[in-house]
Amino acid sequence: MSDRAMHATVDDVAALAGVSTATVSRCLNAPDRVLPATRKKVMEAIRTLNYSPNFGARALASRRTGIIGAVVPTLENAVFAHGIDAFEHALPEGKFALLVASYGYDPQREREQIEALVARGADGLLLVGFDRDPAIYEWLAIRKVPYVLAWACGDAHPYAGFDNVAGIVAMVRLVLDLGHRNISMLSGLTAGNDRARNRLEGARALLAEKGLSFRGVAEVPYGLENGARAFAELMADRAVTAVVCGNDVLAAGALRAAHRMGLRVPEDVTITGFDDIDIASITFPELTTVRVPHKRMGQEAATLLQHLIDRKSGQSILLPTKIVARGTHAPPPSYKNV
Amino acid sequence: MSDRAMHATVDDVAALAGVSTATVSRCLNAPDRVLPATRKKVMEAIRTLNYSPNFGARALASRRTGIIGAVVPTLENAVFAHGIDAFEHALPEGKFALLVASYGYDPQREREQIEALVARGADGLLLVGFDRDPAIYEWLAIRKVPYVLAWACGDAHPYAGFDNVAGIVAMVRLVLDLGHRNISMLSGLTAGNDRARNRLEGARALLAEKGLSFRGVAEVPYGLENGARAFAELMADRAVTAVVCGNDVLAAGALRAAHRMGLRVPEDVTITGFDDIDIASITFPELTTVRVPHKRMGQEAATLLQHLIDRKSGQSILLPTKIVARGTHAPPPSYKNV
DNA sequence: TTGTATGCGTTATCAC
DNA sequence: GTGATAACGCATACAA
């Protein structure tokens, strides 16, 4: 046994069990390659010595850490918190651990976080969206670090996600079908954020197709207050009868602003969200929004990433979104007077 | 240079820079202990070789990983998502990375997660609350793994948190002062959860002190639906004029149920929350709740844990909670008829 | 099935 | 300030 009250090592265990260190190692990493009898001896020695393998040594020798990194804009956004939670649950119990880093929507910081995780020995990465400096993808390729992108889709990289354009198009179509023609959009910041950008541009494209365009567009950072403030500005244009929001938090902020402005929803104005997070069913009235399968996405991403890590074939997966029609949509006011 | 297109090692860098590996190592870990001139040479070699230190080797030799583990009940609860987010931001940029694990409020799984993180070489741990098998604390002590507890307070362990009892007591006092006497409590599950238990028992104790007791008590798992359902059951007792909830999500669920039951809030029934997460200001009316400084707590926890890891003195810190009086409280209906 | 011996890439302890 | 060199603890070809 090593002197002092230090941690036991394989050597200690091997000595106590009367086997070689190789056998001890096998008991831990490939139990079926050792006789049940000797395995029993070894496991007993492990228990009595209170042994647990040294992480650094294991990583150094095996060239893998069992650590998976996830780099998200922020955990404050329920969308990512839930996705990460599901992702983590889908990781095999003892095999992997999840290293989480956030970058506050700052591309430069995202890059640093990615590098930090790889430096920490991450076996694979979960990233959000496709938008990032090509140099990052090259760097990842050189390092041979597998990754999966989520919350979006595309064919340039492996992903488990959904089509933001399809989602917003379905929603705008609903609003148009209700009869709205004076529509504004309350979007999240689109710079370096393909999810926000696709939602905004997707909506814009559909309108253009119908020969229409937005009455107004606001681009604001994530946050309740930002949504509320921007909504007030958008509604300064009294012609507007519907405000399509890029995410549920902005929509919730808009809804709160509407209440405070004395506007009735949906009688006076239609407000729609995107994501269908918890708050969407807490607002009053409950929010009409686009449901995204965050949970399932997290699971699928975990599965795909493991395949890539094991060098097995991995198939990107596109999940469907769905309109959840609740209480914040209605025909425009003018229709009621017809 | 190592053969193939493998990653460069210290040896490669040392060779290219014309120095020893020791000097390369120093440049990375104690730059001031090397002459600016040689440092420049080394850094250049590092850049051209695209070198980055091997994590396992570093951990093995230095006996520290720079990884900090956080074990929370779930990331789905905004309280923990925000706290973790703040905690992570407060960690020195390149020095530490955060390993996150969740256990879905299952004590057995929490234990496994703690062990997994320690096995992954975590230099320190962030845990939630005090309630857990003493064996875990002993195990941690043997392994000499520093930890900080949050979202609660106590003198048995280092913590950065707040007093759940004081928080709920202030709230119940407010409700009592409004004139309510027929109060029910909608609590989270208290088994193995000292935060929920302290909130429930703290409230109960205050009532007892006033010679009162709850009309009814419901204990339900975290979740909007659970809150809604339990609220409906609690209100089956028509005498109840106030429902104190153990957290904001349960309160939001209760509020939604109230709407659907045709109850006016706060005219017909007072509903209060705890935590002051985002949803508290999205409900209609906005929720009267207990504000907890999640962000500050995350930061303080990070600071304290780093001190403990560096074997410096660390002082537990108790953060204050505060009543946020918004729109869901009012005197009981009977008062209006007086 | 089990044991032997070597390599993994850094850090740290010495001398110089 | 810098250089040689010995740990660090485990995994894994290879041999038996």
XYZ file of C-alpha atoms (C1' of nucleotides) in Angstrom:
708
model
C 0.000 0.000 0.000
C 1.235 3.468 -0.766
C 2.431 5.184 2.371
C 0.283 7.593 4.330
C -3.458 7.652 4.025
C -3.249 8.368 0.318
C -5.620 6.899 -2.197
C -5.119 3.304 -3.098
C -3.830 2.504 -6.583
C -4.132 -0.469 -8.886
C -0.942 -1.798 -7.377
C -2.453 -1.858 -3.908
C -5.527 -3.628 -5.167
C -3.485 -6.088 -7.206
C -1.308 -6.870 -4.217
C -4.224 -7.397 -1.851
C -6.117 -9.533 -4.347
C -3.024 -11.489 -5.263
C -3.287 -10.736 -8.973
C -1.548 -8.453 -11.451
C -2.462 -4.861 -12.157
C -3.586 -5.871 -15.607
C -6.239 -8.100 -14.120
C -7.458 -5.351 -11.868
C -7.718 -3.066 -14.849
C -9.644 -5.691 -16.759
C -12.077 -6.196 -13.929
C -12.996 -2.551 -14.278
C -13.015 -2.180 -18.031
C -13.909 -5.609 -19.360
C -15.303 -7.687 -16.502
C -16.284 -10.526 -18.816
C -12.678 -11.109 -19.765
C -11.836 -12.342 -16.305
C -12.927 -15.394 -14.336
C -15.809 -14.766 -11.953
C -13.737 -16.130 -9.109
C -10.800 -13.780 -9.532
C -13.138 -10.951 -10.311
C -14.769 -11.492 -6.970
C -11.436 -11.335 -5.192
C -10.498 -8.160 -6.985
C -13.806 -6.441 -6.370
C -13.500 -7.266 -2.716
C -10.012 -5.791 -2.541
C -11.324 -2.708 -4.305
C -14.053 -2.313 -1.749
C -11.902 -2.812 1.313
C -9.276 -0.408 0.014
C -11.944 2.056 -0.983
C -10.227 2.232 -4.301
C -11.332 4.332 -7.223
C -9.319 4.795 -10.382
C -7.398 7.976 -10.927
C -9.072 9.977 -13.609
C -5.995 11.599 -15.087
C -4.104 8.379 -15.331
C -7.014 6.631 -16.922
C -7.483 9.417 -19.443
C -3.800 9.504 -20.221
C -3.516 5.804 -20.804
C -6.805 5.199 -22.565
C -6.875 8.400 -24.576
C -10.461 9.120 -23.703
C -12.117 10.921 -20.852
C -15.755 9.943 -20.965
C -16.527 13.620 -20.841
C -18.923 15.213 -23.255
C -19.096 18.961 -23.615
C -22.164 21.044 -24.279
C -21.823 24.663 -25.295
C -25.051 26.635 -25.121
C -25.865 30.347 -25.333
C -27.238 30.375 -21.803
C -28.877 28.112 -19.273
C -31.229 30.939 -18.375
C -33.173 30.132 -21.496
C -35.452 27.257 -20.550
C -35.110 25.904 -24.042
C -31.475 25.060 -23.466
C -31.877 24.071 -19.844
C -34.464 21.467 -20.821
C -32.564 20.281 -23.844
C -29.386 19.839 -21.832
C -31.296 18.086 -19.114
C -32.737 15.601 -21.586
C -29.371 15.234 -23.259
C -27.728 14.389 -19.983
C -30.393 11.856 -19.060
C -29.881 10.117 -22.366
C -26.183 9.611 -21.743
C -25.333 6.082 -20.536
C -25.215 6.136 -16.754
C -21.603 5.710 -15.776
C -19.996 6.004 -19.164
C -20.198 9.721 -19.795
C -20.371 12.926 -17.843
C -21.546 16.241 -19.169
C -19.395 19.344 -19.131
C -21.571 22.401 -19.637
C -20.402 25.796 -20.777
C -22.387 28.860 -21.787
C -21.364 31.900 -23.773
C -24.084 34.478 -23.377
C -24.675 34.653 -27.137
C -21.155 36.002 -27.654
C -19.505 34.213 -30.639
C -16.007 34.968 -29.418
C -16.782 33.492 -26.060
C -18.383 30.474 -27.650
C -15.132 29.790 -29.438
C -13.200 30.035 -26.185
C -15.614 27.690 -24.481
C -15.302 25.137 -27.255
C -11.540 25.279 -27.005
C -11.693 25.038 -23.229
C -13.842 21.935 -23.389
C -11.617 20.269 -25.929
C -8.621 21.184 -23.804
C -10.422 19.503 -20.933
C -10.421 16.358 -22.977
C -14.032 16.288 -24.146
C -14.672 13.166 -26.229
C -17.450 14.931 -28.100
C -19.398 18.166 -28.257
C -22.994 19.322 -28.369
C -23.337 22.714 -30.021
C -26.281 24.979 -30.747
C -27.047 25.921 -34.327
C -24.839 26.064 -37.412
C -23.651 29.682 -37.422
C -20.000 29.946 -36.513
C -16.594 30.774 -37.882
C -15.561 28.024 -40.346
C -12.193 28.026 -38.611
C -13.873 26.449 -35.604
C -15.179 23.563 -37.669
C -11.743 23.100 -39.219
C -10.111 23.146 -35.824
C -12.565 20.533 -34.588
C -11.851 18.407 -37.637
C -8.106 18.568 -37.097
C -8.553 17.605 -33.463
C -10.928 14.868 -34.603
C -13.494 15.895 -32.044
C -16.965 14.627 -32.978
C -19.869 17.021 -32.544
C -23.589 17.294 -32.997
C -25.498 20.496 -33.653
C -28.970 20.984 -32.249
C -31.869 23.431 -32.358
C -31.486 23.761 -36.090
C -30.930 21.663 -39.205
C -28.734 21.682 -42.277
C -26.619 19.368 -44.318
C -23.166 20.727 -43.620
C -22.828 18.997 -40.244
C -24.307 16.226 -38.125
C -27.352 17.475 -36.257
C -30.364 16.545 -34.218
C -32.758 19.397 -34.607
C -35.683 20.954 -36.339
C -36.495 23.363 -39.137
C -36.877 26.857 -37.774
C -38.109 28.128 -41.115
C -40.833 25.516 -41.377
C -41.910 26.293 -37.827
C -42.295 30.022 -38.304
C -43.855 29.612 -41.729
C -46.611 27.470 -40.268
C -47.259 30.104 -37.640
C -47.319 33.036 -40.033
C -49.616 31.093 -42.287
C -52.002 30.678 -39.369
C -51.920 34.399 -38.711
C -52.519 35.179 -42.367
C -55.383 32.736 -42.529
C -57.028 34.554 -39.648
C -57.123 37.571 -41.896
C -54.255 39.627 -40.540
C -52.417 41.776 -43.061
C -50.701 44.306 -40.836
C -48.214 42.102 -39.075
C -45.045 42.981 -37.192
C -42.280 40.741 -35.997
C -40.533 40.787 -32.659
C -37.346 38.862 -33.277
C -34.396 37.815 -31.197
C -30.952 39.086 -32.165
C -30.069 37.509 -35.498
C -26.336 38.230 -35.605
C -24.497 34.941 -35.292
C -27.759 33.218 -34.429
C -29.153 31.135 -37.253
C -32.198 30.077 -35.241
C -33.347 33.657 -34.806
C -32.340 34.576 -38.323
C -34.143 31.681 -39.943
C -37.274 32.472 -38.016
C -37.201 36.096 -39.082
C -36.242 35.443 -42.694
C -38.572 32.491 -42.991
C -41.477 34.660 -41.958
C -40.369 37.466 -44.228
C -40.111 35.116 -47.186
C -43.621 33.786 -46.713
C -45.027 37.296 -46.560
C -43.112 38.260 -49.675
C -44.567 35.255 -51.399
C -48.014 36.653 -50.656
C -47.005 40.070 -51.852
C -46.854 41.388 -48.303
C -44.204 42.609 -45.893
C -43.940 43.290 -42.182
C -45.354 46.561 -40.877
C -42.457 46.655 -38.485
C -39.610 44.513 -37.253
C -37.797 44.729 -33.934
C -34.663 42.799 -33.068
C -33.927 42.580 -29.380
C -31.812 40.522 -26.988
C -33.420 37.632 -25.162
C -35.420 38.713 -22.137
C -38.880 39.505 -20.836
C -38.260 43.207 -20.464
C -36.793 43.522 -23.929
C -39.847 41.856 -25.350
C -42.172 44.148 -23.455
C -40.356 47.298 -24.499
C -40.089 46.332 -28.150
C -43.745 45.355 -28.285
C -44.737 48.793 -27.063
C -42.682 50.371 -29.809
C -44.060 48.075 -32.460
C -47.606 48.902 -31.386
C -46.948 52.589 -31.762
C -48.046 51.781 -35.295
C -51.770 51.520 -34.598
C -52.398 49.623 -37.795
C -50.655 46.530 -36.488
C -53.056 43.738 -35.563
C -50.610 40.880 -34.981
C -47.135 40.530 -33.562
C -45.260 37.351 -34.355
C -42.488 36.719 -31.828
C -39.252 34.815 -32.326
C -39.535 33.010 -29.020
C -41.861 32.515 -26.064
C -40.014 34.797 -23.704
C -40.303 37.735 -26.051
C -43.943 36.831 -26.568
C -44.549 36.693 -22.834
C -42.943 40.092 -22.474
C -45.134 41.386 -25.278
C -48.194 39.966 -23.579
C -47.336 41.667 -20.335
C -46.795 44.950 -22.145
C -50.150 44.511 -23.851
C -51.869 44.117 -20.489
C -50.195 47.216 -19.158
C -51.108 49.163 -22.278
C -54.720 48.166 -21.835
C -54.770 46.114 -25.020
C -56.922 43.003 -24.985
C -55.336 39.828 -26.281
C -56.394 38.373 -28.638
C -59.329 40.753 -29.281
C -57.181 43.815 -29.982
C -53.963 42.161 -31.006
C -52.727 38.668 -31.806
C -49.424 37.605 -30.232
C -47.629 34.366 -31.080
C -44.557 32.666 -29.627
C -42.071 29.985 -30.553
C -40.648 27.063 -28.513
C -43.573 26.148 -26.263
C -41.668 26.315 -23.014
C -43.463 26.251 -19.674
C -44.265 29.913 -19.576
C -46.305 29.559 -22.729
C -49.052 27.867 -20.753
C -48.837 30.189 -17.780
C -49.528 33.455 -19.459
C -53.050 34.775 -19.598
C -54.371 34.016 -22.028
C -52.179 31.031 -22.706
C -49.808 31.515 -25.588
C -50.335 30.311 -29.116
C -46.909 29.064 -30.109
C -44.770 26.612 -32.062
C -43.977 23.444 -30.196
C -40.411 22.202 -30.412
C -39.587 18.700 -29.173
C -36.774 19.800 -26.888
C -36.739 16.647 -24.842
C -36.701 14.297 -27.766
C -34.090 16.456 -29.442
C -31.791 16.187 -26.450
C -32.161 12.429 -26.492
C -31.562 12.080 -30.196
C -28.534 14.342 -29.992
C -27.086 12.167 -27.252
C -27.609 9.019 -29.292
C -26.103 10.504 -32.418
C -23.094 11.906 -30.605
C -22.323 8.568 -29.011
C -22.380 6.928 -32.396
C -19.963 9.481 -33.744
C -17.676 9.054 -30.757
C -17.648 5.312 -31.304
C -16.870 5.923 -34.961
C -20.089 4.228 -35.888
C -22.332 5.555 -38.605
C -24.561 8.317 -37.358
C -27.594 9.744 -39.070
C -28.711 13.334 -38.573
C -32.289 13.573 -37.448
C -34.904 16.160 -38.280
C -37.664 16.522 -35.715
C -41.065 18.019 -36.564
C -42.443 21.200 -35.026
C -46.109 21.777 -34.472
C -48.456 24.689 -33.991
C -50.051 24.815 -30.554
C -53.131 26.968 -30.929
C -54.022 28.381 -27.542
C -55.484 31.701 -26.543
C -53.516 34.573 -28.030
C -54.654 34.464 -31.623
C -57.861 35.685 -33.246
C -58.989 37.471 -36.383
C -58.005 41.134 -36.593
C -60.411 43.616 -34.934
C -61.716 44.979 -38.200
C -63.198 41.610 -39.061
C -65.457 41.880 -36.032
C -67.054 44.989 -37.437
C -67.706 43.507 -40.800
C 7.984 15.902 -34.027
C 5.972 12.805 -33.225
C 5.303 10.823 -36.341
C 2.054 11.094 -38.276
C -0.256 14.019 -37.980
C -0.710 13.412 -34.272
C -1.015 16.185 -31.747
C 2.136 17.964 -30.808
C 3.529 17.373 -27.331
C 5.726 19.359 -24.995
C 8.704 17.596 -26.503
C 7.865 18.885 -29.949
C 7.450 22.392 -28.654
C 10.635 22.192 -26.620
C 12.576 20.949 -29.624
C 11.257 23.633 -31.948
C 11.837 26.389 -29.406
C 15.249 25.052 -28.505
C 14.499 24.750 -24.793
C 13.678 21.975 -22.346
C 10.255 20.582 -21.661
C 10.449 22.031 -18.207
C 10.639 25.496 -19.645
C 7.679 24.887 -21.883
C 5.683 23.717 -18.922
C 6.710 26.812 -16.976
C 5.640 29.093 -19.788
C 2.173 27.667 -19.464
C 1.841 27.420 -15.722
C 4.086 30.161 -14.328
C 4.945 32.534 -17.160
C 6.656 34.974 -14.804
C 9.267 32.397 -13.900
C 10.755 32.493 -17.353
C 12.551 35.217 -19.276
C 10.319 37.194 -21.639
C 12.652 36.379 -24.505
C 12.485 32.611 -24.119
C 8.828 32.811 -23.322
C 8.266 34.486 -26.652
C 10.133 31.738 -28.479
C 8.118 29.070 -26.716
C 4.779 30.712 -27.308
C 5.608 30.994 -30.957
C 6.492 27.334 -31.188
C 3.251 26.509 -29.436
C 1.299 28.495 -31.963
C 2.983 27.114 -35.039
C 2.641 23.548 -33.802
C -0.951 24.178 -32.791
C -0.057 22.639 -29.488
C -2.417 22.215 -26.599
C -1.559 20.296 -23.461
C -2.955 16.833 -22.958
C -5.594 16.935 -20.311
C -5.047 13.509 -18.834
C -1.320 13.905 -18.539
C -1.697 17.268 -16.940
C -4.228 15.979 -14.456
C -2.082 12.986 -13.655
C 1.044 14.976 -13.021
C -0.462 17.978 -11.294
C -3.099 16.127 -9.306
C -5.814 18.546 -10.248
C -8.218 18.732 -13.134
C -9.638 22.229 -13.053
C -13.036 20.609 -13.187
C -15.754 21.554 -10.779
C -18.844 19.438 -10.432
C -22.363 20.653 -9.787
C -25.055 18.197 -8.774
C -28.564 19.602 -8.950
C -32.025 18.028 -8.755
C -32.873 19.120 -12.279
C -32.052 21.783 -14.805
C -35.720 21.964 -15.694
C -36.225 24.013 -12.574
C -35.286 27.560 -13.515
C -33.990 28.096 -10.025
C -31.146 25.678 -10.606
C -30.595 26.601 -14.225
C -30.068 30.231 -13.249
C -27.974 29.424 -10.223
C -25.718 27.137 -12.232
C -25.458 29.722 -14.942
C -24.330 32.367 -12.463
C -22.016 29.883 -10.797
C -20.372 29.083 -14.077
C -19.935 32.733 -14.989
C -18.227 33.372 -11.677
C -15.608 30.710 -12.316
C -12.277 32.170 -13.516
C -12.256 32.035 -17.292
C -9.703 29.420 -18.246
C -9.000 27.940 -14.868
C -12.093 25.888 -14.250
C -14.772 24.116 -16.205
C -18.120 23.042 -14.888
C -19.338 19.463 -14.922
C -23.093 19.354 -14.433
C -25.114 16.395 -13.285
C -28.746 16.144 -12.280
C -30.574 13.500 -10.309
C -34.261 14.139 -10.701
C -34.763 14.490 -6.945
C -33.730 10.875 -6.418
C -31.317 10.621 -3.450
C -29.813 7.369 -4.667
C -29.104 8.871 -8.028
C -27.646 11.964 -6.416
C -25.149 9.771 -4.639
C -24.178 8.093 -7.881
C -23.750 11.427 -9.581
C -21.517 12.704 -6.803
C -19.382 9.604 -7.054
C -19.259 9.886 -10.823
C -18.075 13.467 -10.657
C -15.411 12.671 -8.105
C -14.342 9.743 -10.240
C -14.076 12.201 -13.120
C -11.561 14.077 -11.042
C -13.666 17.010 -9.887
C -11.561 19.388 -7.802
C -14.635 20.551 -5.940
C -18.412 20.153 -5.797
C -21.478 22.328 -5.687
C -24.398 20.571 -4.046
C -27.977 21.567 -3.320
C -29.197 21.618 0.266
C -27.977 19.748 3.329
C -30.166 16.648 3.341
C -28.194 13.564 2.421
C -26.807 10.336 3.801
C -23.991 11.160 6.279
C -21.973 8.469 4.547
C -21.712 10.758 1.544
C -20.191 13.523 3.616
C -17.760 11.049 5.159
C -16.798 9.723 1.766
C -16.197 13.250 0.545
C -14.071 13.970 3.595
C -11.946 10.872 3.057
C -11.443 11.801 -0.564
C -10.681 15.347 0.573
C -13.044 16.786 -1.993
C -14.104 20.315 -1.067
C -17.770 21.190 -1.514
C -20.212 24.017 -1.054
C -23.908 23.624 -0.414
C -26.384 26.108 -1.820
C -30.089 26.970 -1.721
C -30.120 26.455 2.024
C -28.107 27.266 5.122
C -26.816 25.488 8.208
C -23.692 25.186 10.252
C -22.712 21.605 9.558
C -21.130 22.365 6.190
C -19.791 25.211 4.078
C -22.596 26.906 2.196
C -23.657 29.884 0.163
C -27.369 30.088 0.563
C -30.367 31.494 2.288
C -32.784 30.706 5.063
C -35.815 28.916 3.689
C -37.568 29.139 7.034
C -37.103 32.885 7.304
C -38.375 33.303 3.760
C -41.584 31.380 4.211
C -42.184 32.872 7.645
C -42.099 36.355 6.202
C -44.587 35.322 3.566
C -46.992 33.616 5.944
C -46.792 36.613 8.215
C -47.872 38.784 5.296
C -50.815 36.511 4.638
C -51.796 36.514 8.290
C -51.532 40.269 8.461
C -53.967 40.523 5.594
C -56.471 38.809 7.845
C -56.398 35.270 6.461
C -57.039 32.510 8.973
C -58.045 29.636 6.724
C -54.806 28.943 4.970
C -53.629 25.885 3.074
C -50.178 25.011 1.879
C -49.189 23.582 -1.456
C -45.735 22.161 -0.834
C -43.127 20.440 -2.922
C -42.112 16.907 -1.968
C -40.315 17.107 1.368
C -38.670 13.687 1.472
C -34.935 14.172 1.183
C -35.483 17.820 0.329
C -34.645 20.175 3.156
C -35.599 23.257 1.163
C -39.171 22.054 0.701
C -39.309 20.670 4.220
C -38.061 23.842 5.839
C -40.561 25.891 3.914
C -43.427 23.670 4.960
C -42.334 23.264 8.572
C -41.355 26.903 8.898
C -44.818 27.951 7.860
C -46.427 25.387 10.100
C -44.391 26.556 13.071
C -45.396 30.162 12.619
C -49.053 29.220 12.465
C -48.695 27.081 15.569
C -47.131 30.034 17.308
C -50.294 31.985 16.547
C -52.455 29.128 17.742
C -53.418 28.246 14.190
C -52.839 25.406 11.775
C -53.225 24.796 8.061
C -56.697 23.990 6.752
C -55.039 21.625 4.347
C -51.628 20.608 3.128
C -50.725 19.040 -0.208
C -47.314 17.683 -1.062
C -46.695 17.224 -4.754
C -43.778 16.753 -7.148
C -42.409 19.761 -8.958
C -44.462 20.752 -11.966
C -47.154 23.046 -13.287
C -49.764 20.353 -13.676
C -49.152 18.972 -10.209
C -49.633 22.422 -8.767
C -52.849 22.935 -10.674
C -54.293 19.601 -9.655
C -53.379 19.942 -5.997
C -54.762 23.459 -5.856
C -58.119 22.224 -7.071
C -58.167 19.615 -4.333
C -57.138 22.089 -1.680
C -59.917 24.447 -2.748
C -62.495 21.733 -2.375
C -62.491 23.070 1.164
C -64.495 26.231 0.469
C -63.361 27.855 3.688
C -59.821 28.293 2.380
C -58.993 31.883 1.471
C -55.245 31.618 0.890
C -52.910 29.033 -0.545
C -49.227 29.414 0.258
C -47.075 27.577 -2.267
C -43.613 26.114 -1.772
C -42.329 27.421 -5.078
C -43.317 29.583 -8.022
C -44.045 26.749 -10.396
C -46.597 25.236 -8.049
C -48.029 28.704 -7.527
C -48.258 29.289 -11.267
C -50.034 25.966 -11.624
C -52.396 26.953 -8.824
C -53.073 30.245 -10.519
C -53.928 28.565 -13.778
C -56.237 26.180 -11.980
C -57.891 29.132 -10.266
C -58.583 30.746 -13.631
C -60.061 27.575 -14.979
C -62.183 27.149 -11.863
C -63.515 30.647 -12.291
C -61.918 31.884 -9.094
C -60.700 35.444 -9.096
C -57.209 36.070 -7.787
C -56.661 37.776 -5.433
C -60.329 38.705 -4.780
C -61.514 35.171 -4.103
C -58.268 33.555 -3.084
C -54.738 34.640 -2.273
C -51.905 32.639 -3.850
C -48.229 33.114 -2.999
C -45.044 31.664 -4.447
C -41.402 31.235 -3.522
C -38.220 31.850 -5.568
C -39.215 34.746 -7.807
C -38.207 33.117 -11.050
C -39.219 34.607 -14.391
C -42.649 33.063 -14.497
C -43.581 34.925 -11.331
C -43.858 38.139 -13.315
C -45.570 36.580 -16.296
C -48.634 35.207 -14.608
C -51.777 37.261 -14.485
C -51.969 38.778 -12.043
C -48.254 38.773 -11.359
C -47.245 36.572 -8.491
C -46.589 37.702 -4.950
C -43.557 35.681 -3.953
C -40.313 35.421 -2.001
C -37.292 36.672 -3.863
C -34.191 34.545 -3.647
C -30.886 35.995 -4.880
C -30.082 33.070 -7.184
C -27.549 34.951 -9.219
C -25.633 36.328 -6.284
C -25.807 32.924 -4.622
C -24.217 31.259 -7.604
C -21.426 33.800 -7.560
C -20.794 33.515 -3.845
C -20.794 29.754 -4.057
C -18.176 29.894 -6.792
C -15.970 32.187 -4.753
C -16.265 30.090 -1.627
C -15.588 26.843 -3.433
C -12.457 28.225 -5.034
C -11.183 29.251 -1.637
C -11.772 25.781 -0.293
C -10.063 24.213 -3.284
C -7.043 26.428 -2.735
C -7.091 25.424 0.925
C -7.632 29.028 1.868
C -10.046 30.010 4.580
C -13.598 30.160 3.332
C -16.555 31.718 5.038
C -20.094 30.472 4.516
C -22.413 33.196 3.404
C -26.058 33.740 4.212
C -27.989 35.737 1.652
C -31.216 37.563 2.502
C -34.580 36.770 0.964
C -37.220 39.373 0.409
C -40.953 39.522 -0.071
C -41.997 40.734 -3.497
C -45.564 41.928 -3.121
C -47.240 41.813 -6.507
C -50.757 41.026 -7.522
C -51.900 37.718 -6.045
C -52.491 38.689 -2.442
C -55.379 40.546 -0.806
C -57.487 40.371 2.325
C -59.846 37.402 2.524
C -63.266 37.868 0.863
C -65.142 38.081 4.155
C -63.300 41.264 5.056
C -64.830 42.977 2.057
C -68.273 42.378 3.383
C -67.512 43.749 6.813
C -7.482 -16.446 -18.529
C -3.650 -14.030 -16.527
C 0.937 -11.687 -16.007
C 4.871 -8.666 -17.797
C 6.505 -4.610 -19.431
C 6.127 -0.422 -21.609
C 4.078 3.949 -23.012
C 0.901 7.812 -22.228
C 2.314 13.619 -21.822
C 2.921 16.540 -17.928
C 4.595 18.458 -13.776
C 7.904 18.934 -10.273
C 12.351 18.099 -7.828
C 16.333 18.685 -8.061
C 20.867 20.302 -9.582
C 23.293 23.700 -12.411
C 16.432 31.142 -15.111
C 17.010 26.774 -17.065
C 17.750 21.750 -17.926
C 17.755 16.658 -16.878
C 14.881 13.238 -14.975
C 11.918 10.911 -11.968
C 7.373 10.250 -10.757
C 2.149 10.289 -11.714
C -1.540 5.746 -12.103
C -3.473 3.249 -15.529
C -4.238 0.568 -20.029
C -2.720 -2.535 -23.251
C 0.109 -5.107 -26.632
C 2.374 -9.166 -26.103
C 3.875 -13.253 -23.942
C 2.873 -17.181 -21.222
